[in-house]
Short mmCIF file of N, CA, C and O in Angstrom, two decimals:
data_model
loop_
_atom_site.label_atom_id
_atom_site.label_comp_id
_atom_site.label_asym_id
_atom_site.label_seq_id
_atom_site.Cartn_x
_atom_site.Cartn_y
_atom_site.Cartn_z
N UNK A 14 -19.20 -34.21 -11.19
CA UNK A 14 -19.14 -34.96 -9.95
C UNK A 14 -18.08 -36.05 -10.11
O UNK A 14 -17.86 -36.72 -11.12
N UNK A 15 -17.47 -36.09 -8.97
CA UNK A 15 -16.23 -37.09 -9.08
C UNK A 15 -17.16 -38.36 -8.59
O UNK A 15 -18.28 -38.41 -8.08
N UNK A 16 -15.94 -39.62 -9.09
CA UNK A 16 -16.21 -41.06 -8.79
C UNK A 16 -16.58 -41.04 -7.17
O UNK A 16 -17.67 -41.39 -6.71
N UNK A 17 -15.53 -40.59 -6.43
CA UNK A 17 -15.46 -40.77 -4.89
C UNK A 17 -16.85 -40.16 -4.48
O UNK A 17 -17.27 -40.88 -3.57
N UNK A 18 -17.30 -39.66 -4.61
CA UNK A 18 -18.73 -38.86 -4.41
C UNK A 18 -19.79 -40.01 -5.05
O UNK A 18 -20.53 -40.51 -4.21
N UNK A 19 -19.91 -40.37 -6.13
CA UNK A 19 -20.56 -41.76 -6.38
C UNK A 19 -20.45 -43.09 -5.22
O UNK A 19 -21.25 -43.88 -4.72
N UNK A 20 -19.16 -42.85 -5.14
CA UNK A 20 -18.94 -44.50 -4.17
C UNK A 20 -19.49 -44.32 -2.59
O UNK A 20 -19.82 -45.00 -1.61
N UNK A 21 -19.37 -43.03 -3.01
CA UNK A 21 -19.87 -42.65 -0.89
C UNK A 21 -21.64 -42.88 -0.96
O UNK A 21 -22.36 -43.24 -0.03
N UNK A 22 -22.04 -42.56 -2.41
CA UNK A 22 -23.09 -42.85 -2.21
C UNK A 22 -23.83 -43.98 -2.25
O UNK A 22 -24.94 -44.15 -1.74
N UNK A 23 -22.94 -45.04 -3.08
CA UNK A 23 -23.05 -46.40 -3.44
C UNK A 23 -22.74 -46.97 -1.94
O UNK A 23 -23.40 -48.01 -1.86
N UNK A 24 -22.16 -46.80 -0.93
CA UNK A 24 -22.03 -47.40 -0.15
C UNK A 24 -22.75 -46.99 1.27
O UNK A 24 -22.64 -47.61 2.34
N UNK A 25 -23.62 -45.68 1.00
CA UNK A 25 -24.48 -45.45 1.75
C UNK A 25 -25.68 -46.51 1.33
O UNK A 25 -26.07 -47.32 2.16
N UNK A 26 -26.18 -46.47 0.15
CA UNK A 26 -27.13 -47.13 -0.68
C UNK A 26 -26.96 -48.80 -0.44
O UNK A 26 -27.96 -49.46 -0.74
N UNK A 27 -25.46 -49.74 0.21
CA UNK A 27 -25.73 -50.77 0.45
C UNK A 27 -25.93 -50.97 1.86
O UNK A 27 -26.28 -52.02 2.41
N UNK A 28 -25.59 -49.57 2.55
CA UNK A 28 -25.74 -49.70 3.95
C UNK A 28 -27.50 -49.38 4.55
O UNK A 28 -27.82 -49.26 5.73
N UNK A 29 -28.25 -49.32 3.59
CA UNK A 29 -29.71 -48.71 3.69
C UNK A 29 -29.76 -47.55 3.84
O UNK A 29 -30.90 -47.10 3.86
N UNK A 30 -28.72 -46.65 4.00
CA UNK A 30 -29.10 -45.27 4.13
C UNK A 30 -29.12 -44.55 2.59
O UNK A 30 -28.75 -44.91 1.48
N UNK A 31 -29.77 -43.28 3.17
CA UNK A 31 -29.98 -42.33 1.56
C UNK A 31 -28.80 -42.13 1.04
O UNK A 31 -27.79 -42.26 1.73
N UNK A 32 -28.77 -41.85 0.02
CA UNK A 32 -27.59 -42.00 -0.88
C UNK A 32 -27.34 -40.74 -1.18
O UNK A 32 -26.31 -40.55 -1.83
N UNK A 33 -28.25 -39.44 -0.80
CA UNK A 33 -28.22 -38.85 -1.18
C UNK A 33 -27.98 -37.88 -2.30
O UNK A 33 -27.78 -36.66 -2.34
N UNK A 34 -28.09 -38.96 -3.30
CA UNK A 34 -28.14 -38.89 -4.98
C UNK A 34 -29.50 -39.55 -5.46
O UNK A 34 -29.99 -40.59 -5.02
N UNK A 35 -30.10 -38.60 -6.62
CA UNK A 35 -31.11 -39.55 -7.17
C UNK A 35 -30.79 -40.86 -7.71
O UNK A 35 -29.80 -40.78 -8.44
N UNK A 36 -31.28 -42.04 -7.61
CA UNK A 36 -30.92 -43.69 -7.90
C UNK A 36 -30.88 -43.42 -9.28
O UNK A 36 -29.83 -43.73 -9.83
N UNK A 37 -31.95 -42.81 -10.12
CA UNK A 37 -31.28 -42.92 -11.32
C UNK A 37 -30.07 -42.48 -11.76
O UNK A 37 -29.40 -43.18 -12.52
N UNK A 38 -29.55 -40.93 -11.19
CA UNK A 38 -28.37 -40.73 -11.71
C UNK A 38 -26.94 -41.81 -11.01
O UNK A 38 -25.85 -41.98 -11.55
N UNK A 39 -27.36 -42.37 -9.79
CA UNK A 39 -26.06 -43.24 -9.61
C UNK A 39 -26.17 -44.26 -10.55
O UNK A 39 -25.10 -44.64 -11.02
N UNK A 40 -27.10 -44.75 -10.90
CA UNK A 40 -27.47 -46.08 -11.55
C UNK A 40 -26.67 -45.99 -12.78
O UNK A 40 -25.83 -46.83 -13.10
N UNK A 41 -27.04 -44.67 -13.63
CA UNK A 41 -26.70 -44.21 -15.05
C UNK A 41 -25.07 -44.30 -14.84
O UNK A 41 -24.38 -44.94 -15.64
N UNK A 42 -24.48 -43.57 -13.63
CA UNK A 42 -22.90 -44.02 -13.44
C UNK A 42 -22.21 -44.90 -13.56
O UNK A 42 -21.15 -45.00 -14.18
N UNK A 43 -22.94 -45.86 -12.78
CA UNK A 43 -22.32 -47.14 -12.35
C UNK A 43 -22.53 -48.08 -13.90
O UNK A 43 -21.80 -49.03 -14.17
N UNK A 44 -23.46 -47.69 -14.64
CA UNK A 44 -23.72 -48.73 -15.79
C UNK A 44 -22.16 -47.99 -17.02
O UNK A 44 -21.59 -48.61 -17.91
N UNK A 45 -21.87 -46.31 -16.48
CA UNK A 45 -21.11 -46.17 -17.55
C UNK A 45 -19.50 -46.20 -17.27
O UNK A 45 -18.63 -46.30 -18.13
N UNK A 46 -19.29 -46.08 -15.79
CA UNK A 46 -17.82 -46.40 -15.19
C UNK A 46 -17.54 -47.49 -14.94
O UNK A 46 -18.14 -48.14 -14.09
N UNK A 47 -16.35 -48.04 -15.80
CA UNK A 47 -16.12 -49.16 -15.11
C UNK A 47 -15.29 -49.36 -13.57
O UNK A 47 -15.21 -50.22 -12.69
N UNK A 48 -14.81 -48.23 -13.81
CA UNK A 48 -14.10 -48.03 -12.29
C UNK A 48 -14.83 -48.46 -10.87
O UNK A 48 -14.50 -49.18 -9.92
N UNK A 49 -15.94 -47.66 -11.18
CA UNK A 49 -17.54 -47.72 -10.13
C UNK A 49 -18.07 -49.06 -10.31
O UNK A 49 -18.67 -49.47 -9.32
N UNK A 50 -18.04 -49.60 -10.97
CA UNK A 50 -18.42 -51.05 -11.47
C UNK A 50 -18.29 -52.05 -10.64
O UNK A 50 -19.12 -52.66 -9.97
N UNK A 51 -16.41 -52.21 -10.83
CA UNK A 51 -15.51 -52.94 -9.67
C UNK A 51 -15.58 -52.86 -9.02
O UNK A 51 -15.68 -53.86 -8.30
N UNK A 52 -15.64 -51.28 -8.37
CA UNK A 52 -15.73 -51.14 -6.86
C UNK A 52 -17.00 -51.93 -5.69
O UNK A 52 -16.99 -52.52 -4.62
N UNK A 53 -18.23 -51.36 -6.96
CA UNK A 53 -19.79 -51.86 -6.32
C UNK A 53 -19.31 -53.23 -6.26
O UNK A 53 -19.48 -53.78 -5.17
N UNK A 54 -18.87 -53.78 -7.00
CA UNK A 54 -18.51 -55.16 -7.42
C UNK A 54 -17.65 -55.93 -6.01
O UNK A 54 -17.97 -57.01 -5.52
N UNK A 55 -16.90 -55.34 -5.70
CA UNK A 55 -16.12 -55.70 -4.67
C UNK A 55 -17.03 -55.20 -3.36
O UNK A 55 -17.21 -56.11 -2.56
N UNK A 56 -17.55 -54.09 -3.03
CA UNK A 56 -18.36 -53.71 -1.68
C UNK A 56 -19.11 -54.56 -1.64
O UNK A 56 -19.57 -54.73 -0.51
N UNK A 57 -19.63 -55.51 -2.73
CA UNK A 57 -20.90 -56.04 -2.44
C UNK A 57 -20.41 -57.66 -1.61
O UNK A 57 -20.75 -58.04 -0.49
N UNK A 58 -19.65 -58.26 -2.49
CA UNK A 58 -18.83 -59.11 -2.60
C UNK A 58 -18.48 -59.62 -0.97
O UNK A 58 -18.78 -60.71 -0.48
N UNK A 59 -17.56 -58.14 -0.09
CA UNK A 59 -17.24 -57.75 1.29
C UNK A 59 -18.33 -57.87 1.78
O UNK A 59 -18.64 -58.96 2.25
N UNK A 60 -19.36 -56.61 1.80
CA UNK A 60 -20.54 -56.99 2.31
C UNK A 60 -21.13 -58.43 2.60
O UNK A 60 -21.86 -58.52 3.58
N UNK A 61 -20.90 -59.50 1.87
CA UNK A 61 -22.07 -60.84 1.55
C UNK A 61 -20.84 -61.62 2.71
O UNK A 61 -21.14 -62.19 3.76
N UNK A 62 -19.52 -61.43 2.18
CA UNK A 62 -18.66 -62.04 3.58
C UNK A 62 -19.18 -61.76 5.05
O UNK A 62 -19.53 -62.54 5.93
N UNK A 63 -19.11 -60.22 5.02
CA UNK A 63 -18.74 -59.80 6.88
C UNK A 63 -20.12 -60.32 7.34
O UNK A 63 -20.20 -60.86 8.44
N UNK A 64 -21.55 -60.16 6.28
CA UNK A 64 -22.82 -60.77 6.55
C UNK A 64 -22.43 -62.13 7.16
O UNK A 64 -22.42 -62.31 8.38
N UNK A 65 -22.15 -63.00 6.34
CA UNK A 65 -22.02 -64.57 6.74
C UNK A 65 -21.14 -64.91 8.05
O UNK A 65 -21.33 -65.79 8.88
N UNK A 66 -20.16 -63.96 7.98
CA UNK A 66 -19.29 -64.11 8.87
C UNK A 66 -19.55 -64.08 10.33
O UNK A 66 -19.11 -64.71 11.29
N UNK A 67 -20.60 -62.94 10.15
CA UNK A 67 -21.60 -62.57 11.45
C UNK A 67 -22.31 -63.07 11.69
O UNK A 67 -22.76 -63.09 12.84
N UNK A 68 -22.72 -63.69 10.80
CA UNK A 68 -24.05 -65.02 10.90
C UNK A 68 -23.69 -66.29 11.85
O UNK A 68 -24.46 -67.07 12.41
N UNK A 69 -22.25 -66.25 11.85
CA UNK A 69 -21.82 -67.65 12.92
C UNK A 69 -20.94 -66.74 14.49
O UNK A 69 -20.38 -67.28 15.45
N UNK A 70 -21.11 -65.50 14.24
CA UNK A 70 -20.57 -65.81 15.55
C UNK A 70 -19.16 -65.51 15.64
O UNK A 70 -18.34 -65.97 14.84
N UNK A 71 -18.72 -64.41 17.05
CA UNK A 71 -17.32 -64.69 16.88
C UNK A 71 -16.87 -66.38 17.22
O UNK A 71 -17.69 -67.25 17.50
N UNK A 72 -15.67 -66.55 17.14
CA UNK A 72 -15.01 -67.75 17.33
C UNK A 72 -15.00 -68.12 18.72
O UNK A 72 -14.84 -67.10 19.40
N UNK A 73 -15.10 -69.06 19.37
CA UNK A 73 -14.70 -69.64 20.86
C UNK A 73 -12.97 -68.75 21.47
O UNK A 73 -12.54 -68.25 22.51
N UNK A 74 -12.62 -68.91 20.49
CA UNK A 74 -10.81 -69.03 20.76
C UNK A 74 -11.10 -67.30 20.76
O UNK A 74 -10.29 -66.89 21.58
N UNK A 75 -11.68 -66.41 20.36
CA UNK A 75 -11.99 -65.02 19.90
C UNK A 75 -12.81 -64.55 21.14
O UNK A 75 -12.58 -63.45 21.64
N UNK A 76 -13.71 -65.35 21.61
CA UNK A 76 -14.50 -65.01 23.02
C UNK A 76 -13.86 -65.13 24.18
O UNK A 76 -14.08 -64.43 25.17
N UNK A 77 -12.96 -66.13 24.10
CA UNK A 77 -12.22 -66.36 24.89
C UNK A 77 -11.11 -65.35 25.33
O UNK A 77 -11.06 -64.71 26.38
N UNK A 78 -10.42 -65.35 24.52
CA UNK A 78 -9.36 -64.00 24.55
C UNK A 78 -9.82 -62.68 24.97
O UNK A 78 -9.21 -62.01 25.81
N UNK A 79 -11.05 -62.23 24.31
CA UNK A 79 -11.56 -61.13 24.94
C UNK A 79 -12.19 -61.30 26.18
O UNK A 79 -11.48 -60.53 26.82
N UNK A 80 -13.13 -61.81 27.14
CA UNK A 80 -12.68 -61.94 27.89
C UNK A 80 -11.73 -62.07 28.93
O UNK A 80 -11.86 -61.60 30.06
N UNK A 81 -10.78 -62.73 28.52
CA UNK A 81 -9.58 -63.07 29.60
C UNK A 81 -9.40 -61.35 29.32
O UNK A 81 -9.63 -60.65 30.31
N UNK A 82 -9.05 -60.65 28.11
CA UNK A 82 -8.24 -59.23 28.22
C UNK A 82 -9.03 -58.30 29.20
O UNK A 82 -8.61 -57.41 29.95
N UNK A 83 -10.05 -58.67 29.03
CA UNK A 83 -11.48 -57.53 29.93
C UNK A 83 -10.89 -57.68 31.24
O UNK A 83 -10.63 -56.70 31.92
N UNK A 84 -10.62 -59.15 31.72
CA UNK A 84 -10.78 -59.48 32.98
C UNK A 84 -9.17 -58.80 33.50
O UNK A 84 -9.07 -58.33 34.63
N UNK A 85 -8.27 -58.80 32.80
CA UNK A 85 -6.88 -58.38 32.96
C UNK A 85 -6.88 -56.29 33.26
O UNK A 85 -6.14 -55.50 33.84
N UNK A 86 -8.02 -56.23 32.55
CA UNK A 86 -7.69 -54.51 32.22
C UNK A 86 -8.75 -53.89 33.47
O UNK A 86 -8.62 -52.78 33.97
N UNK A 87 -9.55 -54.63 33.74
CA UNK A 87 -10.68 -54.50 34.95
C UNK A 87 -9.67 -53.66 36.09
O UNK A 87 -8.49 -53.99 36.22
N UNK A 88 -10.25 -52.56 36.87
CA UNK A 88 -9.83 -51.87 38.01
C UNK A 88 -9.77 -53.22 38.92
O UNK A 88 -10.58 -54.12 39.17
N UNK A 89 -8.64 -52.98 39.23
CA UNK A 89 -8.50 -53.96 40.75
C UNK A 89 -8.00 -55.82 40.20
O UNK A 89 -7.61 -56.68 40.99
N UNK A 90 -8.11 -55.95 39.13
CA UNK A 90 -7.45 -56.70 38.86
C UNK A 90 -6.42 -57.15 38.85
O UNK A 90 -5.65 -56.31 38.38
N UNK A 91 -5.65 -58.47 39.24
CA UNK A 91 -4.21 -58.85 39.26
C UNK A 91 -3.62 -59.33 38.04
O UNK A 91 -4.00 -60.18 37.23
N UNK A 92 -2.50 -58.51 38.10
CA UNK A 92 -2.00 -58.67 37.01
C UNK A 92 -1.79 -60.52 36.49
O UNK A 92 -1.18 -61.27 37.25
N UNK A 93 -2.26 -60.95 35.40
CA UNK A 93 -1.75 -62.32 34.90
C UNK A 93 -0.22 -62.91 35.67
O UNK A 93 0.80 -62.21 35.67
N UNK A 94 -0.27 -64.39 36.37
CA UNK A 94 0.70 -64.51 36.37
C UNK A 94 1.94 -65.32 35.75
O UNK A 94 1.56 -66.45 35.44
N UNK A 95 3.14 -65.15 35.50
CA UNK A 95 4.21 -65.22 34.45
C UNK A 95 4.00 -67.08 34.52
O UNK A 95 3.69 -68.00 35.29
N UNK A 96 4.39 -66.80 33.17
CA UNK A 96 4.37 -68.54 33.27
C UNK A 96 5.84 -68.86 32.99
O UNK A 96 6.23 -70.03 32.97
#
């Protein structure tokens, strides 16, 4: 079994889904690749960001913009005018 087949499962496994590998044999991997190591190492890392990140919310300046674009792309809408 290749690494990439480990990591798909390692990253099913942080997403809560089945990993569709027995946990011991990914476990036994990950303790003997260091390749798989880093990687878990870094998904997890990403993961704990986009968590926190989501935890506050897009930005004002981020809500804002999307909106205004919604309101621009809307049927029947006038086009923005030039400044």
């Amino acid at each position: 079994m290749k690494c990439v087949q480990f990591r798909t499962a390692l990253s099913a496994r942080l997403d809560g889904e089945p990993s569709g590998l027995p946990e011991a044999r990914l476990d036994k991997h990950v303790a003997r690749c260091t390749g798989c190591q880093e990687w878990l190492d870094r998904a997890e890392r990403l993961r704990g960001q986009v968590r926190s990140g989501a935890a506050d919310g897009p930005s004002p300046e981020w809500s804002a913009r999307l909106l205004a674009r919604l309101d621009e792309e809307r049927p029947g809408a006038q086009a923005p005018a030039e400044r």
